[in-house]
PDB file of C-alpha atoms in Angstrom:
ATOM      1  CA  UNK E   1       1.652 -81.129 -18.044  1.00  0.00           C
ATOM      2  CA  UNK E   2      -0.205 -78.381 -16.197  1.00  0.00           C
ATOM      3  CA  UNK E   3       1.402 -79.320 -12.965  1.00  0.00           C
ATOM      4  CA  UNK E   4       4.895 -79.171 -14.484  1.00  0.00           C
ATOM      5  CA  UNK E   5       4.233 -75.490 -15.521  1.00  0.00           C
ATOM      6  CA  UNK E   6       2.915 -74.760 -12.265  1.00  0.00           C
ATOM      7  CA  UNK E   7       5.866 -76.005 -10.611  1.00  0.00           C
ATOM      8  CA  UNK E   8       8.259 -74.472 -12.854  1.00  0.00           C
ATOM      9  CA  UNK E   9       6.701 -70.986 -12.989  1.00  0.00           C
ATOM     10  CA  UNK E  10       8.465 -68.335 -11.358  1.00  0.00           C
ATOM     11  CA  UNK E  11       6.816 -66.915  -8.161  1.00  0.00           C
ATOM     12  CA  UNK E  12       5.606 -63.476  -9.292  1.00  0.00           C
ATOM     13  CA  UNK E  13       3.963 -61.374  -6.730  1.00  0.00           C
ATOM     14  CA  UNK E  14       0.891 -59.328  -7.985  1.00  0.00           C
ATOM     15  CA  UNK E  15       1.745 -55.774  -7.247  1.00  0.00           C
ATOM     16  CA  UNK E  16      -1.238 -54.297  -8.944  1.00  0.00           C
ATOM     17  CA  UNK E  17      -3.466 -52.304  -6.482  1.00  0.00           C
ATOM     18  CA  UNK E  18      -6.560 -54.365  -5.395  1.00  0.00           C
ATOM     19  CA  UNK E  19      -9.818 -52.289  -5.926  1.00  0.00           C
ATOM     20  CA  UNK E  20     -12.440 -53.492  -3.602  1.00  0.00           C
ATOM     21  CA  UNK E  21     -16.031 -52.520  -4.441  1.00  0.00           C
ATOM     22  CA  UNK E  22     -16.776 -49.183  -6.098  1.00  0.00           C
ATOM     23  CA  UNK E  23     -15.393 -46.947  -3.436  1.00  0.00           C
ATOM     24  CA  UNK E  24     -14.582 -43.523  -4.594  1.00  0.00           C
ATOM     25  CA  UNK E  25     -11.020 -41.960  -4.495  1.00  0.00           C
ATOM     26  CA  UNK E  26     -10.402 -39.896  -1.632  1.00  0.00           C
ATOM     27  CA  UNK E  27     -10.577 -36.097  -3.026  1.00  0.00           C
ATOM     28  CA  UNK E  28      -7.472 -34.187  -3.570  1.00  0.00           C
ATOM     29  CA  UNK E  29      -7.117 -30.905  -2.066  1.00  0.00           C
ATOM     30  CA  UNK E  30      -6.883 -27.905  -4.265  1.00  0.00           C
ATOM     31  CA  UNK E  31      -3.524 -26.169  -4.324  1.00  0.00           C
ATOM     32  CA  UNK E  32      -3.494 -22.751  -2.779  1.00  0.00           C
ATOM     33  CA  UNK E  33      -3.539 -19.840  -5.453  1.00  0.00           C
ATOM     34  CA  UNK E  34      -0.784 -17.279  -5.556  1.00  0.00           C
ATOM     35  CA  UNK E  35      -2.694 -14.546  -3.534  1.00  0.00           C
ATOM     36  CA  UNK E  36      -3.575 -17.145  -0.782  1.00  0.00           C
ATOM     37  CA  UNK E  37       0.209 -17.993  -0.506  1.00  0.00           C
ATOM     38  CA  UNK E  38       0.892 -14.339  -0.423  1.00  0.00           C
ATOM     39  CA  UNK E  39      -1.644 -13.949   2.491  1.00  0.00           C
ATOM     40  CA  UNK E  40      -0.035 -16.704   4.413  1.00  0.00           C
ATOM     41  CA  UNK E  41       3.339 -15.290   4.275  1.00  0.00           C
ATOM     42  CA  UNK E  42       2.197 -11.873   5.209  1.00  0.00           C
ATOM     43  CA  UNK E  43       0.308 -13.047   8.079  1.00  0.00           C
ATOM     44  CA  UNK E  44       3.231 -14.477   9.581  1.00  0.00           C
ATOM     45  CA  UNK E  45       5.086 -11.106   9.465  1.00  0.00           C
ATOM     46  CA  UNK E  46       4.255  -9.449  12.890  1.00  0.00           C
ATOM     47  CA  UNK E  47       5.261  -6.008  12.074  1.00  0.00           C
ATOM     48  CA  UNK E  48       2.978  -6.041   8.863  1.00  0.00           C
ATOM     49  CA  UNK E  49      -0.041  -7.559  10.676  1.00  0.00           C
ATOM     50  CA  UNK E  50       0.450  -4.864  13.410  1.00  0.00           C
ATOM     51  CA  UNK E  51       0.725  -2.051  10.623  1.00  0.00           C
ATOM     52  CA  UNK E  52      -2.607  -3.604   9.019  1.00  0.00           C
ATOM     53  CA  UNK E  53      -4.466  -3.412  12.334  1.00  0.00           C
ATOM     54  CA  UNK E  54      -3.288   0.143  13.070  1.00  0.00           C
ATOM     55  CA  UNK E  55      -4.194   1.286   9.522  1.00  0.00           C
ATOM     56  CA  UNK E  56      -7.794  -0.531   9.763  1.00  0.00           C
ATOM     57  CA  UNK E  57      -8.235   1.384  13.211  1.00  0.00           C
ATOM     58  CA  UNK E  58      -7.540   4.752  11.731  1.00  0.00           C
ATOM     59  CA  UNK E  59      -9.665   4.092   8.564  1.00  0.00           C
ATOM     60  CA  UNK E  60     -12.462   3.096  10.986  1.00  0.00           C
ATOM     61  CA  UNK E  61     -12.080   6.160  12.977  1.00  0.00           C
ATOM     62  CA  UNK E  62     -12.079   8.238   9.662  1.00  0.00           C
ATOM     63  CA  UNK E  63     -15.164   6.623   8.526  1.00  0.00           C
ATOM     64  CA  UNK E  64     -17.366   6.838  11.597  1.00  0.00           C
ATOM     65  CA  UNK E  65     -15.681  10.419  12.820  1.00  0.00           C
ATOM     66  CA  UNK E  66     -18.943  12.033  13.051  1.00  0.00           C
ATOM     67  CA  UNK E  67     -20.119   9.473  15.808  1.00  0.00           C
ATOM     68  CA  UNK E  68     -16.787   9.069  17.372  1.00  0.00           C
ATOM     69  CA  UNK E  69     -16.018  12.886  18.013  1.00  0.00           C
ATOM     70  CA  UNK E  70     -17.717  14.108  21.083  1.00  0.00           C
ATOM     71  CA  UNK E  71     -17.780  17.896  19.919  1.00  0.00           C
ATOM     72  CA  UNK E  72     -17.824  19.938  16.693  1.00  0.00           C
ATOM     73  CA  UNK E  73     -14.150  20.206  15.371  1.00  0.00           C
ATOM     74  CA  UNK E  74     -14.838  23.802  14.153  1.00  0.00           C
ATOM     75  CA  UNK E  75     -16.699  25.364  17.116  1.00  0.00           C
ATOM     76  CA  UNK E  76     -14.984  28.162  18.799  1.00  0.00           C
ATOM     77  CA  UNK E  77     -15.400  28.873  22.348  1.00  0.00           C
ATOM     78  CA  UNK E  78     -12.906  31.300  24.000  1.00  0.00           C
ATOM     79  CA  UNK E  79     -14.434  30.599  27.361  1.00  0.00           C
ATOM     80  CA  UNK E  80     -12.885  26.936  27.165  1.00  0.00           C
ATOM     81  CA  UNK E  81      -9.657  28.041  25.555  1.00  0.00           C
ATOM     82  CA  UNK E  82      -6.491  25.972  26.523  1.00  0.00           C
ATOM     83  CA  UNK E  83      -8.159  23.580  28.834  1.00  0.00           C
ATOM     84  CA  UNK E  84      -6.094  20.766  30.190  1.00  0.00           C
ATOM     85  CA  UNK E  85      -6.851  17.048  29.206  1.00  0.00           C
ATOM     86  CA  UNK E  86     -10.076  15.402  30.871  1.00  0.00           C
ATOM     87  CA  UNK E  87     -11.649  18.795  31.832  1.00  0.00           C
ATOM     88  CA  UNK E  88     -15.018  19.265  31.142  1.00  0.00           C
ATOM     89  CA  UNK E  89     -15.108  16.143  28.757  1.00  0.00           C
ATOM     90  CA  UNK E  90     -12.378  17.198  26.572  1.00  0.00           C
ATOM     91  CA  UNK E  91     -10.252  14.216  26.397  1.00  0.00           C
ATOM     92  CA  UNK E  92      -7.118  15.872  25.184  1.00  0.00           C
ATOM     93  CA  UNK E  93      -7.835  19.366  26.074  1.00  0.00           C
ATOM     94  CA  UNK E  94      -8.673  22.293  23.937  1.00  0.00           C
ATOM     95  CA  UNK E  95      -6.599  24.702  21.591  1.00  0.00           C
ATOM     96  CA  UNK E  96      -6.131  28.268  21.940  1.00  0.00           C
ATOM     97  CA  UNK E  97      -9.770  29.039  20.236  1.00  0.00           C
ATOM     98  CA  UNK E  98     -11.466  26.319  22.443  1.00  0.00           C
ATOM     99  CA  UNK E  99     -11.745  23.707  19.719  1.00  0.00           C
ATOM    100  CA  UNK E 100     -11.590  20.317  21.046  1.00  0.00           C
ATOM    101  CA  UNK E 101      -8.365  18.634  20.129  1.00  0.00           C
ATOM    102  CA  UNK E 102      -9.530  15.113  20.180  1.00  0.00           C
ATOM    103  CA  UNK E 103     -12.404  15.852  17.798  1.00  0.00           C
ATOM    104  CA  UNK E 104     -10.193  17.718  15.447  1.00  0.00           C
ATOM    105  CA  UNK E 105      -7.572  14.771  15.320  1.00  0.00           C
ATOM    106  CA  UNK E 106     -10.739  12.362  14.632  1.00  0.00           C
ATOM    107  CA  UNK E 107     -12.032  14.613  11.778  1.00  0.00           C
ATOM    108  CA  UNK E 108      -8.528  15.186  10.473  1.00  0.00           C
ATOM    109  CA  UNK E 109      -8.048  11.579   9.663  1.00  0.00           C
ATOM    110  CA  UNK E 110     -10.772  11.952   7.155  1.00  0.00           C
ATOM    111  CA  UNK E 111      -8.904  14.536   5.080  1.00  0.00           C
ATOM    112  CA  UNK E 112      -5.312  13.048   5.644  1.00  0.00           C
ATOM    113  CA  UNK E 113      -6.312   9.456   4.636  1.00  0.00           C
ATOM    114  CA  UNK E 114      -8.234  10.523   1.730  1.00  0.00           C
ATOM    115  CA  UNK E 115      -5.629  12.474   0.343  1.00  0.00           C
ATOM    116  CA  UNK E 116      -3.253   9.494   0.932  1.00  0.00           C
ATOM    117  CA  UNK E 117      -5.242   6.917  -0.809  1.00  0.00           C
ATOM    118  CA  UNK E 118      -6.524   9.109  -3.567  1.00  0.00           C
ATOM    119  CA  UNK E 119      -3.028  10.262  -4.624  1.00  0.00           C
ATOM    120  CA  UNK E 120      -1.748   6.774  -4.462  1.00  0.00           C
ATOM    121  CA  UNK E 121      -4.583   5.501  -6.458  1.00  0.00           C
ATOM    122  CA  UNK E 122      -4.360   8.310  -9.332  1.00  0.00           C
ATOM    123  CA  UNK E 123      -0.441   8.065  -9.351  1.00  0.00           C
ATOM    124  CA  UNK E 124      -0.376   4.269  -9.725  1.00  0.00           C
ATOM    125  CA  UNK E 125      -3.040   4.324 -12.480  1.00  0.00           C
ATOM    126  CA  UNK E 126      -1.419   7.021 -14.475  1.00  0.00           C
ATOM    127  CA  UNK E 127       2.139   5.550 -14.047  1.00  0.00           C
ATOM    128  CA  UNK E 128       1.069   1.943 -14.787  1.00  0.00           C
ATOM    129  CA  UNK E 129      -0.716   3.167 -18.163  1.00  0.00           C
ATOM    130  CA  UNK E 130       2.388   5.185 -19.365  1.00  0.00           C
ATOM    131  CA  UNK E 131       4.935   2.852 -18.231  1.00  0.00           C
ATOM    132  CA  UNK E 132       3.038  -0.228 -19.910  1.00  0.00           C
ATOM    133  CA  UNK E 133       2.877   1.682 -23.080  1.00  0.00           C
ATOM    134  CA  UNK E 134       6.572   2.744 -22.851  1.00  0.00           C
ATOM    135  CA  UNK E 135       7.728  -0.648 -22.087  1.00  0.00           C
ATOM    136  CA  UNK E 136       5.536  -2.564 -24.388  1.00  0.00           C
ATOM    137  CA  UNK E 137       5.831  -0.596 -27.558  1.00  0.00           C
ATOM    138  CA  UNK E 138       9.671   0.728 -27.243  1.00  0.00           C
ATOM    139  CA  UNK E 139      11.211   2.800 -30.063  1.00  0.00           C
ATOM    140  CA  UNK E 140      10.256   6.249 -30.317  1.00  0.00           C
ATOM    141  CA  UNK E 141       7.290   6.073 -27.872  1.00  0.00           C
ATOM    142  CA  UNK E 142       9.623   4.674 -25.128  1.00  0.00           C
ATOM    143  CA  UNK E 143      12.033   7.668 -25.923  1.00  0.00           C
ATOM    144  CA  UNK E 144       9.302  10.399 -25.689  1.00  0.00           C
ATOM    145  CA  UNK E 145       7.838   9.177 -22.606  1.00  0.00           C
ATOM    146  CA  UNK E 146      11.025   8.642 -20.954  1.00  0.00           C
ATOM    147  CA  UNK E 147      12.395  12.046 -21.702  1.00  0.00           C
ATOM    148  CA  UNK E 148       9.279  13.573 -20.066  1.00  0.00           C
ATOM    149  CA  UNK E 149       9.750  11.385 -16.895  1.00  0.00           C
ATOM    150  CA  UNK E 150      13.254  12.652 -16.840  1.00  0.00           C
ATOM    151  CA  UNK E 151      12.057  16.516 -17.037  1.00  0.00           C
ATOM    152  CA  UNK E 152       9.449  15.738 -14.306  1.00  0.00           C
ATOM    153  CA  UNK E 153      12.046  14.045 -12.106  1.00  0.00           C
ATOM    154  CA  UNK E 154      14.269  16.894 -12.788  1.00  0.00           C
ATOM    155  CA  UNK E 155      11.876  19.327 -11.461  1.00  0.00           C
ATOM    156  CA  UNK E 156      11.451  19.840  -7.432  1.00  0.00           C
ATOM    157  CA  UNK E 157       8.364  18.502  -6.779  1.00  0.00           C
ATOM    158  CA  UNK E 158       7.926  20.836  -3.679  1.00  0.00           C
ATOM    159  CA  UNK E 159       8.400  23.749  -5.525  1.00  0.00           C
ATOM    160  CA  UNK E 160       5.696  22.779  -8.167  1.00  0.00           C
ATOM    161  CA  UNK E 161       3.230  21.879  -5.480  1.00  0.00           C
ATOM    162  CA  UNK E 162       3.908  25.207  -3.791  1.00  0.00           C
ATOM    163  CA  UNK E 163       3.733  26.957  -7.305  1.00  0.00           C
ATOM    164  CA  UNK E 164       0.466  25.234  -8.337  1.00  0.00           C
ATOM    165  CA  UNK E 165      -1.224  25.781  -4.925  1.00  0.00           C
ATOM    166  CA  UNK E 166      -0.659  29.369  -4.881  1.00  0.00           C
ATOM    167  CA  UNK E 167      -1.798  29.996  -8.460  1.00  0.00           C
ATOM    168  CA  UNK E 168      -5.078  27.843  -8.296  1.00  0.00           C
ATOM    169  CA  UNK E 169      -5.971  28.026  -4.784  1.00  0.00           C
ATOM    170  CA  UNK E 170      -5.970  25.577  -1.872  1.00  0.00           C
ATOM    171  CA  UNK E 171      -8.982  23.275  -2.632  1.00  0.00           C
ATOM    172  CA  UNK E 172      -8.888  19.740  -1.783  1.00  0.00           C
ATOM    173  CA  UNK E 173      -9.170  18.421  -5.586  1.00  0.00           C
ATOM    174  CA  UNK E 174      -6.231  20.710  -6.690  1.00  0.00           C
ATOM    175  CA  UNK E 175      -4.010  19.459  -3.881  1.00  0.00           C
ATOM    176  CA  UNK E 176      -4.698  15.565  -4.766  1.00  0.00           C
ATOM    177  CA  UNK E 177      -4.353  16.210  -8.270  1.00  0.00           C
ATOM    178  CA  UNK E 178      -1.001  18.150  -8.009  1.00  0.00           C
ATOM    179  CA  UNK E 179       0.338  15.596  -5.383  1.00  0.00           C
ATOM    180  CA  UNK E 180      -0.685  12.824  -7.963  1.00  0.00           C
ATOM    181  CA  UNK E 181       0.818  14.642 -10.859  1.00  0.00           C
ATOM    182  CA  UNK E 182       4.240  14.859  -9.484  1.00  0.00           C
ATOM    183  CA  UNK E 183       4.246  11.213  -7.952  1.00  0.00           C
ATOM    184  CA  UNK E 184       3.681   8.941 -11.071  1.00  0.00           C
ATOM    185  CA  UNK E 185       6.937   8.984 -12.473  1.00  0.00           C
ATOM    186  CA  UNK E 186       8.368   6.519 -10.128  1.00  0.00           C
ATOM    187  CA  UNK E 187       5.761   4.124 -10.839  1.00  0.00           C
ATOM    188  CA  UNK E 188       6.043   4.478 -14.515  1.00  0.00           C
ATOM    189  CA  UNK E 189       9.588   3.699 -14.376  1.00  0.00           C
ATOM    190  CA  UNK E 190       9.088   0.453 -12.500  1.00  0.00           C
ATOM    191  CA  UNK E 191       6.036  -0.610 -14.701  1.00  0.00           C
ATOM    192  CA  UNK E 192       8.241   0.181 -17.907  1.00  0.00           C
ATOM    193  CA  UNK E 193      11.278  -2.009 -16.630  1.00  0.00           C
ATOM    194  CA  UNK E 194       8.853  -5.069 -15.653  1.00  0.00           C
ATOM    195  CA  UNK E 195       7.459  -4.806 -19.304  1.00  0.00           C
ATOM    196  CA  UNK E 196      10.716  -4.769 -20.935  1.00  0.00           C
ATOM    197  CA  UNK E 197      11.457  -8.258 -19.168  1.00  0.00           C
ATOM    198  CA  UNK E 198       8.151  -9.592 -19.763  1.00  0.00           C
ATOM    199  CA  UNK E 199       7.325  -8.639 -23.485  1.00  0.00           C
ATOM    200  CA  UNK E 200       9.987 -11.149 -24.502  1.00  0.00           C
ATOM    201  CA  UNK E 201       8.210 -14.184 -22.811  1.00  0.00           C
ATOM    202  CA  UNK E 202       7.290 -17.065 -25.033  1.00  0.00           C
ATOM    203  CA  UNK E 203       3.403 -16.684 -23.725  1.00  0.00           C
ATOM    204  CA  UNK E 204       3.634 -13.107 -25.119  1.00  0.00           C
ATOM    205  CA  UNK E 205       4.849 -14.452 -28.553  1.00  0.00           C
ATOM    206  CA  UNK E 206       2.150 -17.067 -28.469  1.00  0.00           C
ATOM    207  CA  UNK E 207      -0.580 -14.590 -27.685  1.00  0.00           C
ATOM    208  CA  UNK E 208       0.729 -12.290 -30.543  1.00  0.00           C
ATOM    209  CA  UNK E 209       0.509 -15.486 -32.862  1.00  0.00           C
ATOM    210  CA  UNK E 210      -3.149 -16.388 -31.890  1.00  0.00           C
ATOM    211  CA  UNK E 211      -4.210 -12.699 -32.869  1.00  0.00           C
ATOM    212  CA  UNK E 212      -4.690 -11.010 -29.421  1.00  0.00           C
ATOM    213  CA  UNK E 213      -4.655  -7.318 -29.595  1.00  0.00           C
ATOM    214  CA  UNK E 214      -2.032  -5.256 -28.134  1.00  0.00           C
ATOM    215  CA  UNK E 215      -4.212  -4.042 -25.564  1.00  0.00           C
ATOM    216  CA  UNK E 216      -5.306  -7.462 -24.710  1.00  0.00           C
ATOM    217  CA  UNK E 217      -1.680  -8.357 -24.129  1.00  0.00           C
ATOM    218  CA  UNK E 218      -0.943  -5.464 -22.097  1.00  0.00           C
ATOM    219  CA  UNK E 219      -3.852  -5.526 -19.703  1.00  0.00           C
ATOM    220  CA  UNK E 220      -4.891  -9.299 -19.853  1.00  0.00           C
ATOM    221  CA  UNK E 221      -1.265 -10.731 -19.519  1.00  0.00           C
ATOM    222  CA  UNK E 222       1.736  -8.281 -18.965  1.00  0.00           C
ATOM    223  CA  UNK E 223       0.034  -6.017 -16.360  1.00  0.00           C
ATOM    224  CA  UNK E 224      -1.028  -8.940 -14.220  1.00  0.00           C
ATOM    225  CA  UNK E 225       2.271 -10.352 -13.992  1.00  0.00           C
ATOM    226  CA  UNK E 226       3.670  -6.900 -13.047  1.00  0.00           C
ATOM    227  CA  UNK E 227       0.938  -6.193 -10.444  1.00  0.00           C
ATOM    228  CA  UNK E 228       2.918  -7.363  -7.400  1.00  0.00           C
ATOM    229  CA  UNK E 229       5.559  -4.811  -7.613  1.00  0.00           C
ATOM    230  CA  UNK E 230       2.838  -2.127  -8.280  1.00  0.00           C
ATOM    231  CA  UNK E 231       1.137  -3.088  -5.263  1.00  0.00           C
ATOM    232  CA  UNK E 232       4.101  -2.733  -2.966  1.00  0.00           C
ATOM    233  CA  UNK E 233       4.889   0.792  -4.552  1.00  0.00           C
ATOM    234  CA  UNK E 234       1.258   1.944  -3.963  1.00  0.00           C
ATOM    235  CA  UNK E 235       1.221   1.070  -0.336  1.00  0.00           C
ATOM    236  CA  UNK E 236       4.617   3.135   0.088  1.00  0.00           C
ATOM    237  CA  UNK E 237       3.012   6.111  -1.862  1.00  0.00           C
ATOM    238  CA  UNK E 238       0.211   6.353   0.756  1.00  0.00           C
ATOM    239  CA  UNK E 239       2.609   7.359   3.350  1.00  0.00           C
ATOM    240  CA  UNK E 240       4.620   9.833   1.167  1.00  0.00           C
ATOM    241  CA  UNK E 241       1.376  11.561   0.184  1.00  0.00           C
ATOM    242  CA  UNK E 242       0.118  12.012   3.819  1.00  0.00           C
ATOM    243  CA  UNK E 243       3.642  13.586   4.662  1.00  0.00           C
ATOM    244  CA  UNK E 244       3.490  15.830   1.492  1.00  0.00           C
ATOM    245  CA  UNK E 245       0.154  16.988   2.490  1.00  0.00           C
ATOM    246  CA  UNK E 246       1.238  17.606   5.936  1.00  0.00           C
ATOM    247  CA  UNK E 247       4.239  19.673   4.802  1.00  0.00           C
ATOM    248  CA  UNK E 248       1.847  21.679   2.217  1.00  0.00           C
ATOM    249  CA  UNK E 249      -0.476  22.273   5.022  1.00  0.00           C
ATOM    250  CA  UNK E 250       2.107  23.239   7.393  1.00  0.00           C
ATOM    251  CA  UNK E 251       3.270  25.871   4.993  1.00  0.00           C
ATOM    252  CA  UNK E 252      -0.133  27.274   4.843  1.00  0.00           C
ATOM    253  CA  UNK E 253      -0.738  26.077   1.269  1.00  0.00           C
ATOM    254  CA  UNK E 254      -2.579  22.999   1.962  1.00  0.00           C
ATOM    255  CA  UNK E 255      -6.237  22.389   3.877  1.00  0.00           C
ATOM    256  CA  UNK E 256      -7.677  25.606   4.937  1.00  0.00           C
ATOM    257  CA  UNK E 257     -10.009  26.225   7.928  1.00  0.00           C
ATOM    258  CA  UNK E 258     -12.786  25.317   8.666  1.00  0.00           C
ATOM    259  CA  UNK E 259     -11.505  21.955   7.374  1.00  0.00           C
ATOM    260  CA  UNK E 260      -8.636  20.483   9.255  1.00  0.00           C
ATOM    261  CA  UNK E 261      -5.839  18.043   8.741  1.00  0.00           C
ATOM    262  CA  UNK E 262      -3.195  16.835  10.945  1.00  0.00           C
ATOM    263  CA  UNK E 263      -0.759  19.209   8.923  1.00  0.00           C
ATOM    264  CA  UNK E 264      -2.695  22.206   9.564  1.00  0.00           C
ATOM    265  CA  UNK E 265      -2.999  21.234  13.142  1.00  0.00           C
ATOM    266  CA  UNK E 266       0.535  21.363  13.364  1.00  0.00           C
ATOM    267  CA  UNK E 267       0.792  24.575  11.532  1.00  0.00           C
ATOM    268  CA  UNK E 268      -1.387  26.143  14.108  1.00  0.00           C
ATOM    269  CA  UNK E 269       0.427  24.863  17.090  1.00  0.00           C
ATOM    270  CA  UNK E 270       3.777  25.978  16.066  1.00  0.00           C
ATOM    271  CA  UNK E 271       2.863  29.528  17.903  1.00  0.00           C
ATOM    272  CA  UNK E 272       2.206  27.624  21.096  1.00  0.00           C
ATOM    273  CA  UNK E 273       5.151  25.200  21.255  1.00  0.00           C
ATOM    274  CA  UNK E 274       6.653  26.638  24.509  1.00  0.00           C
ATOM    275  CA  UNK E 275       3.137  27.073  26.324  1.00  0.00           C
ATOM    276  CA  UNK E 276       1.280  23.997  25.142  1.00  0.00           C
ATOM    277  CA  UNK E 277       3.640  21.664  23.242  1.00  0.00           C
ATOM    278  CA  UNK E 278       1.103  18.795  23.332  1.00  0.00           C
ATOM    279  CA  UNK E 279      -0.961  20.385  20.338  1.00  0.00           C
ATOM    280  CA  UNK E 280       1.833  19.575  18.162  1.00  0.00           C
ATOM    281  CA  UNK E 281       2.526  16.254  19.714  1.00  0.00           C
ATOM    282  CA  UNK E 282      -0.799  14.693  19.006  1.00  0.00           C
ATOM    283  CA  UNK E 283      -1.049  15.571  15.105  1.00  0.00           C
ATOM    284  CA  UNK E 284       2.600  14.597  14.771  1.00  0.00           C
ATOM    285  CA  UNK E 285       2.105  11.006  16.517  1.00  0.00           C
ATOM    286  CA  UNK E 286      -0.934  10.288  14.285  1.00  0.00           C
ATOM    287  CA  UNK E 287       1.141  11.295  11.062  1.00  0.00           C
ATOM    288  CA  UNK E 288       4.160   9.061  12.605  1.00  0.00           C
ATOM    289  CA  UNK E 289       1.983   6.023  13.593  1.00  0.00           C
ATOM    290  CA  UNK E 290       0.061   5.928  10.180  1.00  0.00           C
ATOM    291  CA  UNK E 291       3.156   6.174   7.985  1.00  0.00           C
ATOM    292  CA  UNK E 292       5.063   3.750   9.976  1.00  0.00           C
ATOM    293  CA  UNK E 293       1.945   1.407   9.593  1.00  0.00           C
ATOM    294  CA  UNK E 294       1.602   1.793   5.989  1.00  0.00           C
ATOM    295  CA  UNK E 295       5.651   1.363   5.610  1.00  0.00           C
ATOM    296  CA  UNK E 296       5.210  -1.822   7.665  1.00  0.00           C
ATOM    297  CA  UNK E 297       2.541  -3.076   5.404  1.00  0.00           C
ATOM    298  CA  UNK E 298       4.588  -2.200   2.113  1.00  0.00           C
ATOM    299  CA  UNK E 299       7.664  -4.312   3.599  1.00  0.00           C
ATOM    300  CA  UNK E 300       5.231  -7.100   4.603  1.00  0.00           C
ATOM    301  CA  UNK E 301       4.055  -7.160   1.018  1.00  0.00           C
ATOM    302  CA  UNK E 302       7.429  -6.977  -0.481  1.00  0.00           C
ATOM    303  CA  UNK E 303       8.728  -9.995   1.708  1.00  0.00           C
ATOM    304  CA  UNK E 304       5.710 -12.085   0.878  1.00  0.00           C
ATOM    305  CA  UNK E 305       5.968 -11.657  -3.026  1.00  0.00           C
ATOM    306  CA  UNK E 306       9.824 -12.077  -2.889  1.00  0.00           C
ATOM    307  CA  UNK E 307      10.703 -15.954  -3.553  1.00  0.00           C
ATOM    308  CA  UNK E 308      14.414 -15.199  -2.636  1.00  0.00           C
ATOM    309  CA  UNK E 309      13.521 -14.155   0.753  1.00  0.00           C
ATOM    310  CA  UNK E 310      16.169 -15.840   3.239  1.00  0.00           C
ATOM    311  CA  UNK E 311      14.507 -18.076   5.790  1.00  0.00           C
ATOM    312  CA  UNK E 312      15.214 -16.850   9.401  1.00  0.00           C
ATOM    313  CA  UNK E 313      16.606 -18.955  12.154  1.00  0.00           C
ATOM    314  CA  UNK E 314      13.253 -19.739  13.439  1.00  0.00           C
ATOM    315  CA  UNK E 315      11.967 -20.990  10.272  1.00  0.00           C
ATOM    316  CA  UNK E 316      14.932 -22.961   9.492  1.00  0.00           C
ATOM    317  CA  UNK E 317      14.744 -24.694  12.939  1.00  0.00           C
ATOM    318  CA  UNK E 318      10.988 -25.320  12.345  1.00  0.00           C
ATOM    319  CA  UNK E 319      11.739 -26.967   8.881  1.00  0.00           C
ATOM    320  CA  UNK E 320      14.683 -29.127  10.222  1.00  0.00           C
ATOM    321  CA  UNK E 321      12.129 -30.310  13.012  1.00  0.00           C
ATOM    322  CA  UNK E 322       9.717 -31.243  10.446  1.00  0.00           C
ATOM    323  CA  UNK E 323      11.796 -32.674   7.555  1.00  0.00           C
ATOM    324  CA  UNK E 324      15.048 -33.699   8.939  1.00  0.00           C
ATOM    325  CA  UNK E 325      15.548 -37.246  10.288  1.00  0.00           C
ATOM    326  CA  UNK E 326      18.294 -36.331  12.577  1.00  0.00           C
ATOM    327  CA  UNK E 327      16.699 -33.284  13.887  1.00  0.00           C
ATOM    328  CA  UNK E 328      20.064 -31.441  13.837  1.00  0.00           C
TER     329      UNK E 328
END
């Protein structure tokens, strides 16, 4: 009987995996986080990486300006005025007062970069807080804050900057504060728009149902999800702040001697454009290079954060080569 059952039983193959011994399973790799993915996309952008390297070089020069500059930038020596580049150790020559141009450029990077990053940080902080409150609560709070922003935008920022600097003086602190207070409106409107979308998400409703406070929802949940466009806007604001400081210094309302900045060097060199135009070219190039580097970084971050970015021909060809069977 057992032979009959054995003969008539269907030939069923055992598909269960065979476990041999107690060998551990191979470890599964941890999936990359969002910041790692952003960095991978950012590092593939040659313009963004070039801008990052250039900006880091200028930051390094600004931090170690005291050791890099060969001369005192404020030292006046009329006996060595208007020297040509390379004479007596002056790599870029001297100005009309005998001050070393290269040393002044190096020390000017401290002031210009300090103003650029400080204005961006203060404006982003203030704009993010007000925009988050306006977009999350809505109602009369949103109406009041938006009308305040409309009034701030309608006023010419350059006129306000000139008026404040003429009344309160040209100290560095006043310059940073007035530039920040006239730059936060764009960040506030951006954050408000993000919060108007995010506050209707299901995870926000779940957080309210579990008793999470309003501040917890704003800072722990919503602001984190709105951080990517804020970072992009902050990088672009650095270049705008450097240009604004240069414009005010060029008009004589920014940094004053004995301190120096790239805008102040441009202002002092305008009288010698016909006799020694390189005095204006050097600080102008520094401003141009730094602003371009910051803009390249901002564009690279924006492209890395944008999931709808179109694939280039090179990436499409690489994808076809790796995943297409025909390779066409």
